[in-house]
PDB file of C-alpha atoms in Angstrom:
ATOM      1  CA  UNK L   1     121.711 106.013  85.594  1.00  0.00           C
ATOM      2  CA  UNK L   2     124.745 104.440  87.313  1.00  0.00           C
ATOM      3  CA  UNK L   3     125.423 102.664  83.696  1.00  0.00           C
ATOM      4  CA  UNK L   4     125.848 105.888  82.730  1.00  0.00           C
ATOM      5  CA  UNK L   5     128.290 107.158  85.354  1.00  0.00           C
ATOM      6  CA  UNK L   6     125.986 108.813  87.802  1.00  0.00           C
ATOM      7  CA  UNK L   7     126.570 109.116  91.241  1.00  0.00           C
ATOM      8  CA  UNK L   8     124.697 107.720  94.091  1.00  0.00           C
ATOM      9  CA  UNK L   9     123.834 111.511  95.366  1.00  0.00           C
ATOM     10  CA  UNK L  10     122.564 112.113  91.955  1.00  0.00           C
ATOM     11  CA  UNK L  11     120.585 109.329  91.472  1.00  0.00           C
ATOM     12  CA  UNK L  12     118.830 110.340  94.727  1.00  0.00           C
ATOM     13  CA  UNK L  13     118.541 113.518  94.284  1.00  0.00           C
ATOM     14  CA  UNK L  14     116.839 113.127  90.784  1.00  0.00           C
ATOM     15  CA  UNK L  15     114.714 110.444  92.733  1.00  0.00           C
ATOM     16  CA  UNK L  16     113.465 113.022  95.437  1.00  0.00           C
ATOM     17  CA  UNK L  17     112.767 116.071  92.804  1.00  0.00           C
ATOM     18  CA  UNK L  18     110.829 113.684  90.356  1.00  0.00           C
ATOM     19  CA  UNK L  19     109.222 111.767  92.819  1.00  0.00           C
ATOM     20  CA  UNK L  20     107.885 115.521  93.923  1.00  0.00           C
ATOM     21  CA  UNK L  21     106.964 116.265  90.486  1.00  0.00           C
ATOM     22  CA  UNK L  22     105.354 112.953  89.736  1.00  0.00           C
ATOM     23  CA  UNK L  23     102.921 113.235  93.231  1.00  0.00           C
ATOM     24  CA  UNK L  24     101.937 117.254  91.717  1.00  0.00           C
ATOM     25  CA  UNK L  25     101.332 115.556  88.514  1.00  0.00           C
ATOM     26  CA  UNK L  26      98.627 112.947  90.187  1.00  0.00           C
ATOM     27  CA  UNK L  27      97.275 115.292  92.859  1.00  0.00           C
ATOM     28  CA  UNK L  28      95.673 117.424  90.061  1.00  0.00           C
ATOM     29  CA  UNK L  29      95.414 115.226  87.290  1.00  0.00           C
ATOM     30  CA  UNK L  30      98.265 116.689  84.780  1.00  0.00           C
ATOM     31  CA  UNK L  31      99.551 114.515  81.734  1.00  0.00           C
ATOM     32  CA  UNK L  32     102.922 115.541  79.893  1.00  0.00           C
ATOM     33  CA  UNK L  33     100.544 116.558  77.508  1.00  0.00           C
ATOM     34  CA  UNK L  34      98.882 119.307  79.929  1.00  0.00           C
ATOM     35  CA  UNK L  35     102.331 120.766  80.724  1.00  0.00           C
ATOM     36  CA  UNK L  36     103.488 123.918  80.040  1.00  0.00           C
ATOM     37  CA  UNK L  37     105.771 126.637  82.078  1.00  0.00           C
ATOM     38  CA  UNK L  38     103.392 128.191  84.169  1.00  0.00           C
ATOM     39  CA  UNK L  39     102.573 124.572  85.216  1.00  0.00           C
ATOM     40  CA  UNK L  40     106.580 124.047  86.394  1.00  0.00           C
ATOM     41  CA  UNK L  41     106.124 127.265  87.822  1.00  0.00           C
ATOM     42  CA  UNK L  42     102.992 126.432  89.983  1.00  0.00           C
ATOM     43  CA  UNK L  43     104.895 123.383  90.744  1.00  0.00           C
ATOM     44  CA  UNK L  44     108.025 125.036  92.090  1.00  0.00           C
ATOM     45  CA  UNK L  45     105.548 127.887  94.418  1.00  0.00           C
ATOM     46  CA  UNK L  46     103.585 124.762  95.550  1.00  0.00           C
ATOM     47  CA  UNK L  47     106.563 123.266  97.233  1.00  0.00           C
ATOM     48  CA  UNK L  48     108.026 126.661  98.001  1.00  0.00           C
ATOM     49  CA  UNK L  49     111.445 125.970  96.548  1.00  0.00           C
ATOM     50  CA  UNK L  50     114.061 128.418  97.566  1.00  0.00           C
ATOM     51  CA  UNK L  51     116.144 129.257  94.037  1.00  0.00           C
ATOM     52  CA  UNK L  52     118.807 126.431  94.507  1.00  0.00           C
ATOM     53  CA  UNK L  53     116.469 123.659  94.563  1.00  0.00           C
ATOM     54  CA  UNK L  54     114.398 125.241  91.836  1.00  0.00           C
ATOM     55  CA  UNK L  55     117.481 125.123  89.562  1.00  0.00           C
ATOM     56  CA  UNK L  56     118.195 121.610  90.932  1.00  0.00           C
ATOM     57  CA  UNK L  57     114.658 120.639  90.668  1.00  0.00           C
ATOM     58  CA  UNK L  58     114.587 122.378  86.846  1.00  0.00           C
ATOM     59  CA  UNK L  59     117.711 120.485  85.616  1.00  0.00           C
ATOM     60  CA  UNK L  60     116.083 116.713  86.643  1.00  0.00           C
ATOM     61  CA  UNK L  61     113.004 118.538  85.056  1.00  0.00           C
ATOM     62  CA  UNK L  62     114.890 118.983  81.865  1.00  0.00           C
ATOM     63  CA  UNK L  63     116.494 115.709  81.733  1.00  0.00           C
ATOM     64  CA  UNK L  64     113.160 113.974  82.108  1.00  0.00           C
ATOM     65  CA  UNK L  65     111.389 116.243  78.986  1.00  0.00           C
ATOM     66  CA  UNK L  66     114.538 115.094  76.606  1.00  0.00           C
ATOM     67  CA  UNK L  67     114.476 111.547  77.764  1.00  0.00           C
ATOM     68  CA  UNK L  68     110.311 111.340  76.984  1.00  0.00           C
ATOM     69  CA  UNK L  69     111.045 113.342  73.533  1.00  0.00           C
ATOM     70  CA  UNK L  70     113.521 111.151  72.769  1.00  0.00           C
ATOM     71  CA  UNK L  71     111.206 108.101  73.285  1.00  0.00           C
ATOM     72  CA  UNK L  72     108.809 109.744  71.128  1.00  0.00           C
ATOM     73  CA  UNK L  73     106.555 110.252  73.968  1.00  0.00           C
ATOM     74  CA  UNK L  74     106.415 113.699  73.718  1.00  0.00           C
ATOM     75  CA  UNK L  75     106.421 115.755  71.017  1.00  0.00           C
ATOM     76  CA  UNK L  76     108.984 118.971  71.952  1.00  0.00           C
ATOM     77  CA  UNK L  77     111.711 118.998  74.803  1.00  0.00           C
ATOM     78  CA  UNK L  78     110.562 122.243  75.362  1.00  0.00           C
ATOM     79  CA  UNK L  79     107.222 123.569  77.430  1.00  0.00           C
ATOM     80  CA  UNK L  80     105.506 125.845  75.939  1.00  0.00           C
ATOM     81  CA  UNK L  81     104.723 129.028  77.517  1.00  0.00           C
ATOM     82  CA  UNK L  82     100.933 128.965  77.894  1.00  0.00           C
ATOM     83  CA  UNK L  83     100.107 133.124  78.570  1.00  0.00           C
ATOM     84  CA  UNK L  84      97.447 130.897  80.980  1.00  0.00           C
ATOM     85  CA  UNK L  85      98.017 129.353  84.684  1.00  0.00           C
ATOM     86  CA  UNK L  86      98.003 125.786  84.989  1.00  0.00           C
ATOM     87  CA  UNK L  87      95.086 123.545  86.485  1.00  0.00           C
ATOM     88  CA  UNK L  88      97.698 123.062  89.699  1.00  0.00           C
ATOM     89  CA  UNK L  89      98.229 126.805  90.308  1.00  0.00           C
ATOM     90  CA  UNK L  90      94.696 127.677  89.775  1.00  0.00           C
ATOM     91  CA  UNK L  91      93.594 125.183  92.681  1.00  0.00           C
ATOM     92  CA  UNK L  92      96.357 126.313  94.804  1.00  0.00           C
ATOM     93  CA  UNK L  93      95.708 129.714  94.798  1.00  0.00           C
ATOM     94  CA  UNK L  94      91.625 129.841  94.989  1.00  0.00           C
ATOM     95  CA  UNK L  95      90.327 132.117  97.186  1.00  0.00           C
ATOM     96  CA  UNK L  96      89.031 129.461 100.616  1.00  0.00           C
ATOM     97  CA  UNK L  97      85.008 130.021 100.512  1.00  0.00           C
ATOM     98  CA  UNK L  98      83.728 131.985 103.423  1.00  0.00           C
ATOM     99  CA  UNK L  99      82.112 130.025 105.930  1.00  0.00           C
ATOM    100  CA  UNK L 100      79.439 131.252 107.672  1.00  0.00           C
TER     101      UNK L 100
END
């Protein structure tokens, strides 16, 4: 990234946000391939992201998906809105079981 002209704050930043993503992606299992928006979305309310680092955290997002479609890794740049709630979100939000 510095090849290109990025700065040393950006190349951290971008570090920190995909790292984030990349450690949601294991804890539940996700592939690229699973993604869709209501999985960024469960993301972004799992790490409680106020709306600047959602937008900050969206734009490395977005830089990732085009670099990966441009490799052919993916087949869109674009996540598909599902209508369903991602693996993540489902897990996150589960009602705790009562103990007795």
């Amino acid at each position: 990234m510095s090849a290109i002209g990025r700065s040393e704050k950006t190349i951290e930043s971008r570090e920190i946000y995909l790292r984030a993503f990349n450690l949601y992606l294991q804890r539940f299992d996700l592939s690229f391939n699973d993604l869709s928006v209501d999985c960024i979305e469960a993301f972004f309310k799992s790490m409680n992201y106020e709306f600047a680092m959602r937008h900050n955290s969206a734009n490395h997002l977005r830089q990732l998906f085009h670099y990966l479609y441009n490799r052919g890794i993916t087949v869109t740049d674009n996540l598909p809105s599902t209508g369903r709630m991602c693996a993540g979100y489902r897990q996150l939000n589960d009602p705790k079981p009562a103990s007795n």
